[in-house]
Coordinates of C-alpha atoms in Angstrom, one line a residue:
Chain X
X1 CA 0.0 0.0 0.0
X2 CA 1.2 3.4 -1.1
X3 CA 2.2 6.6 1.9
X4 CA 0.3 9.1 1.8
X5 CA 3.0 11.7 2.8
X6 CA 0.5 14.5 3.3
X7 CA -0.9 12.8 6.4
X8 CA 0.6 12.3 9.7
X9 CA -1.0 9.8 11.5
X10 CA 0.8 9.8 14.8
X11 CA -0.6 12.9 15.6
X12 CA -4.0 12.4 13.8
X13 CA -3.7 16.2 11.9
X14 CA -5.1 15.8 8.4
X15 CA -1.5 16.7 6.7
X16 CA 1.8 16.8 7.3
X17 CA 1.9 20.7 8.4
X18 CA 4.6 22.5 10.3
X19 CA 4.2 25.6 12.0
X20 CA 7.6 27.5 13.0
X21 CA 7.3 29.8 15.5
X22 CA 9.6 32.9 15.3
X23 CA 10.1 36.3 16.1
X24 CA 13.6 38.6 14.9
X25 CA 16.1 36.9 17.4
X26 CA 19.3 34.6 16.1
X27 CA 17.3 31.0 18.0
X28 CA 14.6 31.9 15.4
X29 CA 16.6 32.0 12.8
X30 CA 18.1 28.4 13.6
X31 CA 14.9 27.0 14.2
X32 CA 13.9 27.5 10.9
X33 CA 17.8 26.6 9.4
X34 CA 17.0 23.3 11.1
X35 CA 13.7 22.9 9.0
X36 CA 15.3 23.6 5.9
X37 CA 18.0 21.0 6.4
X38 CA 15.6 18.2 8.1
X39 CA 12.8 18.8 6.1
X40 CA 13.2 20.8 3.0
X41 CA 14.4 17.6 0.8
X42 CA 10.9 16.1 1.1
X43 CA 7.8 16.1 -0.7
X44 CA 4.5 16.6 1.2
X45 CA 5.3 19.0 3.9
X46 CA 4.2 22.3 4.5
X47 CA 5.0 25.1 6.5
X48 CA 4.1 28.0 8.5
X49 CA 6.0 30.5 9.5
X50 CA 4.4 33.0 12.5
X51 CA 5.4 35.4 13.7
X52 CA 3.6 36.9 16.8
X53 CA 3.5 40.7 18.0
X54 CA 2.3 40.5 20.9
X55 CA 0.6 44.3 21.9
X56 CA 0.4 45.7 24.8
X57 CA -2.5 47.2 26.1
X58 CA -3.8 50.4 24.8
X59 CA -2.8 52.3 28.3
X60 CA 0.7 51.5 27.8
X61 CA 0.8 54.0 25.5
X62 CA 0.9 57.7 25.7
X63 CA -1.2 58.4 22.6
X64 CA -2.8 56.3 19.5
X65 CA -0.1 57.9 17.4
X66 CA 2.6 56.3 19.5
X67 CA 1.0 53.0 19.6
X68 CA 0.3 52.9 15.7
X69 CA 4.5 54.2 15.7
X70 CA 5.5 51.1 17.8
X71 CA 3.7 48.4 15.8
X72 CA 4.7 49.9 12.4
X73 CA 8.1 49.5 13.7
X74 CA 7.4 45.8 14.5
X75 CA 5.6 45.1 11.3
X76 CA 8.5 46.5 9.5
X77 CA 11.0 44.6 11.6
X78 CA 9.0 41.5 11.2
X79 CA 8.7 41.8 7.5
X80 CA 12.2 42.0 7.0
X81 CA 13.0 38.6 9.0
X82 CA 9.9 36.7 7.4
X83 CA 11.4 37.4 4.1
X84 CA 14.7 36.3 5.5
X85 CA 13.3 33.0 6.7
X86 CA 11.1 32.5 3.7
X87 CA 14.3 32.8 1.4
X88 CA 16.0 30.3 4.0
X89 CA 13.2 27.6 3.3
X90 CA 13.2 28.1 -0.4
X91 CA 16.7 27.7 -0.8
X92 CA 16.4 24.4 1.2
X93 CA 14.0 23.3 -1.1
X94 CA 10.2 24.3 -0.4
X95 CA 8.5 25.5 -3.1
X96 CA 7.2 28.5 -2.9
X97 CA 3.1 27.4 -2.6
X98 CA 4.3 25.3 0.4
X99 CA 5.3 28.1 2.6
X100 CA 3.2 30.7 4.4
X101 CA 3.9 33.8 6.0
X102 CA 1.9 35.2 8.9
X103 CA 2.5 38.0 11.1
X104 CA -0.1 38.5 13.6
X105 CA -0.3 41.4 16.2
X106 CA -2.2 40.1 19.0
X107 CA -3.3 41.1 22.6
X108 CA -3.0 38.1 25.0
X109 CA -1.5 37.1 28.4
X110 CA 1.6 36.0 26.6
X111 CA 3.0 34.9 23.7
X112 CA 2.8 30.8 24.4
X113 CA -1.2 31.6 24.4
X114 CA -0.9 33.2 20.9
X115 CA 0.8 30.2 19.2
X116 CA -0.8 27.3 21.3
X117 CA -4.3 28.9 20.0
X118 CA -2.6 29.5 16.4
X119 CA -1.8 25.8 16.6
X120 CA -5.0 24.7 17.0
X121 CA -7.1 26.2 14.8
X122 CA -4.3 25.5 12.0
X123 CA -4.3 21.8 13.0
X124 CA -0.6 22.0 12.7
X125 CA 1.0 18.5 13.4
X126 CA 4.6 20.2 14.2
X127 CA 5.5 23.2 16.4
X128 CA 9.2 24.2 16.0
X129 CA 10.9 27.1 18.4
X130 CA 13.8 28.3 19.1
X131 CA 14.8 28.4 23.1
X132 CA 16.3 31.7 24.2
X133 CA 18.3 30.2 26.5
X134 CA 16.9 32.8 29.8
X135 CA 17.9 33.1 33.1
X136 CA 16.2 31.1 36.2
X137 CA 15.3 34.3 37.2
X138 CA 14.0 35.5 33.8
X139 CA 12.0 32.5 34.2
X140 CA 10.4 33.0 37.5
X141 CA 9.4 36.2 36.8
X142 CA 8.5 36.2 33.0
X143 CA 8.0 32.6 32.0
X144 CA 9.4 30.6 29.2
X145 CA 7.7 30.6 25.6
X146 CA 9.5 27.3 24.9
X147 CA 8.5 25.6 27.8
X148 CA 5.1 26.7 28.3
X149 CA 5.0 25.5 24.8
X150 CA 6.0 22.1 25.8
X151 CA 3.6 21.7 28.8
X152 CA 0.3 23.0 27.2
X153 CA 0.4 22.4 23.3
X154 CA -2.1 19.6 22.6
X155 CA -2.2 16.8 19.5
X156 CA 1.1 18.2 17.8
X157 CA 4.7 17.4 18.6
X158 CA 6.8 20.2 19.8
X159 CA 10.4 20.7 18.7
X160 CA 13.1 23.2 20.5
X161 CA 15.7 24.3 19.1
X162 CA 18.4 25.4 20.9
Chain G
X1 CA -15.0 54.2 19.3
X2 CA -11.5 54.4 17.0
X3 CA -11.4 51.4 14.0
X4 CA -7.9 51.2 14.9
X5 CA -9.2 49.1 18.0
X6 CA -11.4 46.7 16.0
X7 CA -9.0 45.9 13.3
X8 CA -8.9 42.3 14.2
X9 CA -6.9 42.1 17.0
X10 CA -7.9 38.8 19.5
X11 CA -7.6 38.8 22.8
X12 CA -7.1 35.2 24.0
X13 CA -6.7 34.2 27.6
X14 CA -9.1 32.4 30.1
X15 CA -11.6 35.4 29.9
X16 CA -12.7 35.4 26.8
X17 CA -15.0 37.7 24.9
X18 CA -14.6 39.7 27.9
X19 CA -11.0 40.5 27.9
X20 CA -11.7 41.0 24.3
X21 CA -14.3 44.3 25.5
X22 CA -11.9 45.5 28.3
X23 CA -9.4 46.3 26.0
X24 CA -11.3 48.3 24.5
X25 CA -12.9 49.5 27.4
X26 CA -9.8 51.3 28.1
X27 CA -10.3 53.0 25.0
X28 CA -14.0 53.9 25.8
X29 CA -13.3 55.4 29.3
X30 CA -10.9 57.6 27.6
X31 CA -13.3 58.9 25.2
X32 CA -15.7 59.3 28.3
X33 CA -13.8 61.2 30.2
X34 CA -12.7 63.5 27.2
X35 CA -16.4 64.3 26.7
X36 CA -17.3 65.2 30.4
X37 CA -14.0 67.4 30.0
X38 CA -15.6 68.7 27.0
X39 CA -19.1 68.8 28.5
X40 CA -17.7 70.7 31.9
X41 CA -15.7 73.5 29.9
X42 CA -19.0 75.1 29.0
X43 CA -20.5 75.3 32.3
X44 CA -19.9 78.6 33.9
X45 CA -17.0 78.6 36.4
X46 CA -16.4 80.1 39.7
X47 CA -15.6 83.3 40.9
X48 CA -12.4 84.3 42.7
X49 CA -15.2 85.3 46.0
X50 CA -17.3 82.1 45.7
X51 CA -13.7 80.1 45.9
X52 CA -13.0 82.0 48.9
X53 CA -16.0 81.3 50.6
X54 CA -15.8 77.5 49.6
X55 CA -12.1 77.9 51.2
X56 CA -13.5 79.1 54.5
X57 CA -16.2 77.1 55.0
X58 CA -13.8 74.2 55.3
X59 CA -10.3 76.2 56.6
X60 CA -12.2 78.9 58.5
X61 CA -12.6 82.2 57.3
X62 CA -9.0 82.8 59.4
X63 CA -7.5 80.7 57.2
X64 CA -8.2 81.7 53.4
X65 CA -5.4 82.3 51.9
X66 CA -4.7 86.0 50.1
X67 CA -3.9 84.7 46.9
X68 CA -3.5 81.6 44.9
X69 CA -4.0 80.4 41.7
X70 CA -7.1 79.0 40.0
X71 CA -5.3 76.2 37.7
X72 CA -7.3 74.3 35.1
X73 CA -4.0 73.3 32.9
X74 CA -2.1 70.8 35.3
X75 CA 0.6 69.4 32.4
X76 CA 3.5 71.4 34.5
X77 CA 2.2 70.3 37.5
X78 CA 5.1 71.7 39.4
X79 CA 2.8 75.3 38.8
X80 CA 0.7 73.8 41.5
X81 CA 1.5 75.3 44.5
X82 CA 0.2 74.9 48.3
X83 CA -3.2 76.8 48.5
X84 CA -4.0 76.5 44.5
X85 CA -7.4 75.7 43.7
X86 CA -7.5 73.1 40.4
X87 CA -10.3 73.1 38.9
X88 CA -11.4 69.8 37.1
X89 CA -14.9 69.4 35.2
X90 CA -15.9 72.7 36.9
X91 CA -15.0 70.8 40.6
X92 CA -12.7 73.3 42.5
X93 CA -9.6 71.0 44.6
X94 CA -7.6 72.9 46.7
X95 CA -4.3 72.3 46.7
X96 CA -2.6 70.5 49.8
X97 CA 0.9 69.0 50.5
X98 CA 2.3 66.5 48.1
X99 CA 2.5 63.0 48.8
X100 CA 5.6 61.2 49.8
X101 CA 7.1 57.7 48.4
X102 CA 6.7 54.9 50.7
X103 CA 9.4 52.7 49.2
X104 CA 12.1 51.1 50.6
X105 CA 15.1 53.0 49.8
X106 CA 13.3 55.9 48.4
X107 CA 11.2 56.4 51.6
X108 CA 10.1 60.3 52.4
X109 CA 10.7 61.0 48.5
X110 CA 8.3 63.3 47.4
X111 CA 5.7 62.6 44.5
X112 CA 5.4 65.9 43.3
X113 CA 2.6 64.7 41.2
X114 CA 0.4 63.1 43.6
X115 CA -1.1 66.0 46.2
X116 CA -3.6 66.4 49.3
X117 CA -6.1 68.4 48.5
X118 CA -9.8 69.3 49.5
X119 CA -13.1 68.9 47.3
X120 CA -14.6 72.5 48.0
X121 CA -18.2 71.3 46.9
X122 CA -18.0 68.7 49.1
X123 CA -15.7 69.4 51.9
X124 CA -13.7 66.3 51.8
X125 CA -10.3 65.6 51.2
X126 CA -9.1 63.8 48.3
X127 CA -6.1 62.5 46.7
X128 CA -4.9 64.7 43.4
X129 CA -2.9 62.7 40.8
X130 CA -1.5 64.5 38.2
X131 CA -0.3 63.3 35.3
X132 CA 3.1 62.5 35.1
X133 CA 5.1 59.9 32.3
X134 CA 7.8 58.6 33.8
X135 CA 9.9 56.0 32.1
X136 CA 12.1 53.6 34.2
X137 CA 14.1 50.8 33.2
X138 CA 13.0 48.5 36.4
X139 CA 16.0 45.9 37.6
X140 CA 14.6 43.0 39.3
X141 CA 17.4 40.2 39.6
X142 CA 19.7 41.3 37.3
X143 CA 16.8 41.7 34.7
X144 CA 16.0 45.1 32.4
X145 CA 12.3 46.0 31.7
X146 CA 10.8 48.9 30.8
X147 CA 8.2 50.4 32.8
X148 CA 6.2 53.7 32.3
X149 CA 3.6 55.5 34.2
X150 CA 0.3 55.2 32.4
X151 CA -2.8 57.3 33.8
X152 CA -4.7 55.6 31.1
X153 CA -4.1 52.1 33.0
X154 CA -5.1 53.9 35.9
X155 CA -8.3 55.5 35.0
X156 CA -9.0 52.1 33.3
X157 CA -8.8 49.8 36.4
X158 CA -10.6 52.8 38.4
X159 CA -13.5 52.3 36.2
X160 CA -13.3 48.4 36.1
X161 CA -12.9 48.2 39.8
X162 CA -15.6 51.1 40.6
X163 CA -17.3 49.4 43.7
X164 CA -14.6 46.7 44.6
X165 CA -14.3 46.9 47.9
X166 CA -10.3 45.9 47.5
X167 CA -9.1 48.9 45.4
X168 CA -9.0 52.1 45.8
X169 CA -11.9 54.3 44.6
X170 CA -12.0 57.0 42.4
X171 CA -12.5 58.7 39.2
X172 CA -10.1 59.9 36.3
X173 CA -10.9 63.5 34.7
X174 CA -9.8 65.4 32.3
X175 CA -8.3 68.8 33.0
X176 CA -8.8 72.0 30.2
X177 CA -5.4 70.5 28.4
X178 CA -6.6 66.6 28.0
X179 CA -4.4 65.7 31.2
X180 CA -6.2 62.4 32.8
X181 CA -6.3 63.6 36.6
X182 CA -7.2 61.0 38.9
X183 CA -9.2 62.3 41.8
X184 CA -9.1 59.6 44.5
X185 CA -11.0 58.9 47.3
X186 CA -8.3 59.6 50.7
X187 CA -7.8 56.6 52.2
X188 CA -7.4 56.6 56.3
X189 CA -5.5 53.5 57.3
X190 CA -2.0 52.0 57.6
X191 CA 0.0 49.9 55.2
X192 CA -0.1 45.8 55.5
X193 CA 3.5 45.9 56.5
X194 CA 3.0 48.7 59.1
X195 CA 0.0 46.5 60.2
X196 CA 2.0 43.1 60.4
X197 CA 5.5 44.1 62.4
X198 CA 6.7 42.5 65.2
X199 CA 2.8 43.2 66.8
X200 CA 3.3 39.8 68.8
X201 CA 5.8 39.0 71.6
X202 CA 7.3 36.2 69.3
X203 CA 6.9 34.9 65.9
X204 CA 5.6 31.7 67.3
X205 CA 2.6 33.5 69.3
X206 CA 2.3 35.7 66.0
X207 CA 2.5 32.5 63.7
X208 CA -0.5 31.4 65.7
X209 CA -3.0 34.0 66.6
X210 CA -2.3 37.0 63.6
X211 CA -1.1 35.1 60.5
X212 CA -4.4 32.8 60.0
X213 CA -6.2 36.3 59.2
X214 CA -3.6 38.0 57.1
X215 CA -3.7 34.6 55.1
X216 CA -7.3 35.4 54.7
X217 CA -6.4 38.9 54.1
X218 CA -3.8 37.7 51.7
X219 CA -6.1 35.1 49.7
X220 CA -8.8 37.9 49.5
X221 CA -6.3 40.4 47.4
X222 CA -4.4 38.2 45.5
X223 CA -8.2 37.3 44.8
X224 CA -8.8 41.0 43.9
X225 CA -5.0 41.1 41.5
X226 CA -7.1 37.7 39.8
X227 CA -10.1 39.9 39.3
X228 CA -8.2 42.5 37.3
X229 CA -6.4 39.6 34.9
X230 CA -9.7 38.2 34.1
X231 CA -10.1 41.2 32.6
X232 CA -7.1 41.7 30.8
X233 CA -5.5 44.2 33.0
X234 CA -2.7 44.0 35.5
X235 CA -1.5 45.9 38.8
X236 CA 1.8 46.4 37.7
X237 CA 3.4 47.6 40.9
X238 CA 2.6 44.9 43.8
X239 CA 4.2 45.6 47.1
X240 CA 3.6 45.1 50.5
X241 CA 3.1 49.2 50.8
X242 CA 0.4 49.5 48.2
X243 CA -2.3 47.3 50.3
X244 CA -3.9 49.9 52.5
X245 CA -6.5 49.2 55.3
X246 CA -9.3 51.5 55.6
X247 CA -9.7 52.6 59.2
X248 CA -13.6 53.4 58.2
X249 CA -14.9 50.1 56.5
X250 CA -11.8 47.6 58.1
X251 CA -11.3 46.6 53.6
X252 CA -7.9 46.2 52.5
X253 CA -7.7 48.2 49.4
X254 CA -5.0 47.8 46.6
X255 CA -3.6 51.4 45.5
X256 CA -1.6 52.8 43.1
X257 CA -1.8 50.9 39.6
X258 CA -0.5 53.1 37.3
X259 CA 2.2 51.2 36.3
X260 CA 2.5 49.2 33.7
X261 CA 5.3 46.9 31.5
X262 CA 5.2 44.9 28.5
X263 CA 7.6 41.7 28.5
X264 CA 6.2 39.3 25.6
X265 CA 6.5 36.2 27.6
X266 CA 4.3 36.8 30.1
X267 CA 1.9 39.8 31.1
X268 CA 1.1 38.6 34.1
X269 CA 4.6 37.2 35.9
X270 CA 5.9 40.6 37.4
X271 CA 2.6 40.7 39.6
X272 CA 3.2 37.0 41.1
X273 CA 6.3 37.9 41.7
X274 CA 5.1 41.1 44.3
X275 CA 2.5 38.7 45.7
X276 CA 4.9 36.0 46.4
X277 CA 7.2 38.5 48.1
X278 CA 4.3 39.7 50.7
X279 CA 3.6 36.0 51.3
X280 CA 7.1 35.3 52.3
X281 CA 6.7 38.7 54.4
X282 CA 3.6 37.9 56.1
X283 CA 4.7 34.3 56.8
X284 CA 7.8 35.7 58.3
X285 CA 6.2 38.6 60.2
X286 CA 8.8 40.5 58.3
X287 CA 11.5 39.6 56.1
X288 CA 14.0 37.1 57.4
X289 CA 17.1 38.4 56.3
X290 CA 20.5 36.6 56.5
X291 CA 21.8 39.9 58.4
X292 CA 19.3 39.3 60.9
X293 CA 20.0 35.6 61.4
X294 CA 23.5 36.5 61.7
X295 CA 22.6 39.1 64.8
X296 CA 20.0 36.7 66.2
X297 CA 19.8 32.9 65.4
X298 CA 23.4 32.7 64.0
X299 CA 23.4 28.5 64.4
X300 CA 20.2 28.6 61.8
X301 CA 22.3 30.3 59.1
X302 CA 24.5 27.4 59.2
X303 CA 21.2 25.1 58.2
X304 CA 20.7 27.6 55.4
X305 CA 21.6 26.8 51.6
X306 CA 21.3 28.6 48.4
X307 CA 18.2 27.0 47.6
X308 CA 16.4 28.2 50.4
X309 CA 16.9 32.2 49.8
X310 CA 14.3 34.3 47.9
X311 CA 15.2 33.5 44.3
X312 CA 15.6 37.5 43.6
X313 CA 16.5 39.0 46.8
X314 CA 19.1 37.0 47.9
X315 CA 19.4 37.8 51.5
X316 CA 16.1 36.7 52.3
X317 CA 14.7 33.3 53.5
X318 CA 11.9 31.7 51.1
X319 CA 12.3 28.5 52.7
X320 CA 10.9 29.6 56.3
X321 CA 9.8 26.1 57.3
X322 CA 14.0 26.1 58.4
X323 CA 13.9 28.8 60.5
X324 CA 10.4 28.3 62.1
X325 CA 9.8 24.6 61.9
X326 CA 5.5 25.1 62.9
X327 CA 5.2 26.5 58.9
X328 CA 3.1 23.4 58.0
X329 CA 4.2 21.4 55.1
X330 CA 1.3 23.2 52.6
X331 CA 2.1 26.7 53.7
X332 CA 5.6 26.0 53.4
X333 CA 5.0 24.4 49.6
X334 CA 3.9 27.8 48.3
X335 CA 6.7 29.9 49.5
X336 CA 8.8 27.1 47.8
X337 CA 7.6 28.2 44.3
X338 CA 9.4 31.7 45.6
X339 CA 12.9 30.3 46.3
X340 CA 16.0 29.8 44.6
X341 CA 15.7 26.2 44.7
X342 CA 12.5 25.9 42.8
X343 CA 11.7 24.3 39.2
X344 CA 8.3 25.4 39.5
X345 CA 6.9 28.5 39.4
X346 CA 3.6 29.6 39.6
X347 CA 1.7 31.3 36.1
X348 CA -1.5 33.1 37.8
X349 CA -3.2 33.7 40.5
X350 CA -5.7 30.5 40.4
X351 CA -2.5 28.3 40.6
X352 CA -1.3 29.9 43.8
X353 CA -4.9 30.3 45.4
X354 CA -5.7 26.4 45.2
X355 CA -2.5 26.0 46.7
X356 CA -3.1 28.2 49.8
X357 CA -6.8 26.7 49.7
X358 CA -4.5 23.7 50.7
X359 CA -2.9 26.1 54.3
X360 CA -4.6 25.1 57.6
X361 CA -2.7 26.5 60.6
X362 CA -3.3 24.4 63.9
X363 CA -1.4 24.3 67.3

């Protein structure tokens, strides 16, 4: 009997979908190096690459105008490193149609909460990160995306990249 | 209500479609208070004699002063002097002392921006807080953040917690320039940590008889600090000085939640970190420093390890269960999740509430 390669039965998600989750920092950019060399010689995946920017509240800010500054600023950043990554995976070997870019501004508790949700609703059967690497203390105060990933994502397999 | 607001943003976290209309509430109470500003302006004002006579009928007519100011632009709010009358949606404040810090370190520093001040219509006295954005780079542990003053965050929790009997009450106002004032109801009490020092003749006696109600105390406004991230907002500034207890009603009262801080990880983390620091305080009856071990119990300090000490301030004991071997198992459990040694650490409030719903303190 023939493989379907689209499908990933392990994890029972209907194809063979990885989300990588990223933001402008140098773990980021490994985590999706590390796709590209594991994953870019085969047929039937595809994947995501998000990028969260996660807003704070409205109050943080002084005025609108300084808010709408703040997240053009991200959006540009962000723009620049998705096309960075996207040219990463392409030169690995994904075809264009198998790659998608998202960069979502949200407002949530944290960032975790963004792509755990994200995950879901794509049905994603992979979740690839990159650990910072912070401190205990860092930790304790702030949490840790990669871990919190770890604990709470449901029906997917998580990979860290360090 | 600005588009910019609706354009698709999602607010996900265990509130829900809620969270999702307090974020823009914040927006909403600013536009509010802009149009009572606006609304107030064209009301006719007061005249320098009918200030005068509002003056005496609280000072005395011995006391009104000569000549002072009638301010209704409060952005350099250094202009405010002593005696100045501030008038705010056509409600003349007169102008008492400034406020002073209560932190350690910076105690007696004057906030400039916070004053005394008397509501002539009403004859009562209030707490003035003008605007002022201030941005700090906090350092907790060797960490960077920014933080910044927001009187946006603060109008918006005063309108979310209008009626909550563990915050402080008040209303934000627009002066004649677009400044959000907050006028705040004066609080009569003492701080928790002026409350909770050395009341008993030991820790053991004080263990016993004061803590079990603190705990309740404690439970109640971490309670409150869950209240506000339900709804998407956060205190920002937890410390053992900004609980108050109101000498009228006996309520403990959160104050001062103007600042705020944006670390992508985790919104809420800074504000378990100050309620896990008055645990450990109220569990010690003060904080248990390796300076005072030293002076008094100098044979514990040798039982003492690394993994015991506060996991930021690292001259105080976390693990208090070594010192005063009564802490019960349960109690001591929680302050665990506070010390260097841990691997777990709390994420909210509802995590470190079913643990203390765990705390029974017996003889």
């Amino acid at each position: 009997m023939a493989i379907d390669h689209t499908k990933c039965d392990i994890t029972g998600m209907v194809e063979r979908h990885i989300m990588i989750a990223v933001d402008s920092s140098d773990n980021s950019r490994r985590a999706v190096l590390f796709v590209g060399d594991f994953f870019g010689c085969y047929e039937g995946f595809r994947v995501t690459l998000l990028h969260v920017i996660l807003e704070p509240e409205a109050t943080y800010f002084r005025t609108g105008d300084e808010r709408q500054q703040w997240l053009a600023a991200q959006l540009e950043e962000a723009g620049r490193v998705m096309e960075e990554y996207r040219h990463i995976l392409v030169d690995a070997g994904f075809t264009e149609e198998r790659i998608t870019v998202r960069i979502e501004p949200m407002q949530a508790p944290s960032v975790a909460d963004c792509i755990i949700r994200e995950q879901e609703e794509m049905k994603c059967c992979t979740i690839v990160i990159g650990r910072r690497g912070i401190s205990k203390k860092e930790e304790f105060i702030f949490g840790s995306t990669s871990s919190r990933i770890i604990h709470e994502a449901k029906k997917c397999a998580v990979l860290v990249i360090e | 209500m600005s588009p910019f607001f609706l354009s698709g943003r999602v607010w996900i976290g265990s509130g829900g479609p809620v969270q999702a209309c307090i974020v823009l509430g914040a927006e909403l109470c600013y536009k509010n208070i802009m149009e009572k500003q606006a609304k107030a302006g064209t009301e006719p004002a007061y005249s320098f004699r009918e200030l005068q006579e509002m003056i005496a009928a609280y000072l005395g007519p011995d006391n009104v002063p000569g000549r002072f100011k009638v301010i209704t632009d409060t952005t350099d709010f250094f202009r405010v002097d002593y005696n100045d009358v501030v008038l705010l949606e056509n409600v003349p404040y007169l102008m008492r002392n400034y406020t002073r810090e209560g932190r350690f370190g910076l105690d007696d520093e004057p906030k400039y921006w916070v004053r005394k001040a008397i509501d002539l219509k009403k004859s009562k006295p209030m707490i003035i807080k003008l605007v002022f954005h201030e941005e700090i780079d906090a350092r907790v542990g060797g960490m960077v953040f920014k933080c910044v003053r927001s009187p946006r965050k603060e109008a918006a929790i005063l309108e979310l917690a209008a009626g909550h009997k563990n915050f402080m009450q008040g209303r934000a106002v627009a002066d004649k320039a677009g400044n959000i004032v907050r006028v705040l109801d004066f609080i009569q009490g003492k701080r928790l940590d002026e409350l909770v020092h050395r009341q008993a003749a030991s820790h053991e006696q004080y263990f016993y008889e004061q803590l079990p109600g603190y705990l309740a105390v404690y439970a109640e406004m971490t309670e409150a600090i869950q209240f506000l991230h339900d709804h998407g907002q956060k205190h920002g500034d937890i410390r053992r000085d900004h609980i108050l207890q109101d000498r009228n009603t006996g309520d403990y009262r959160w104050i001062d939640f103007d600042y705020d801080y944006h670390h992508p990880a985790s919104m809420f983390g800074y504000d378990l970190f100050g309620l896990g620091n008055i645990l450990i305080f109220l569990v010690g009856g003060g904080d248990i420093t390796v300076q005072r071990l030293q002076a008094d119990e100098p044979a514990l300090l040798e039982k003492i390890t690394p993994a015991d000490m506060n996991i930021i301030f690292r001259n105080r004991v976390a693990n208090i269960q070594k010192v005063y071997p009564y802490v019960p198992d349960a109690l001591n459990y929680v302050l665990l999740h506070f010390s260097n040694g841990a691997n777990l650490y709390y994420e909210n409030t509802r995590q470190l509430l079913m643990d203390l719903a765990d705390v029974r303190i017996k003889r």
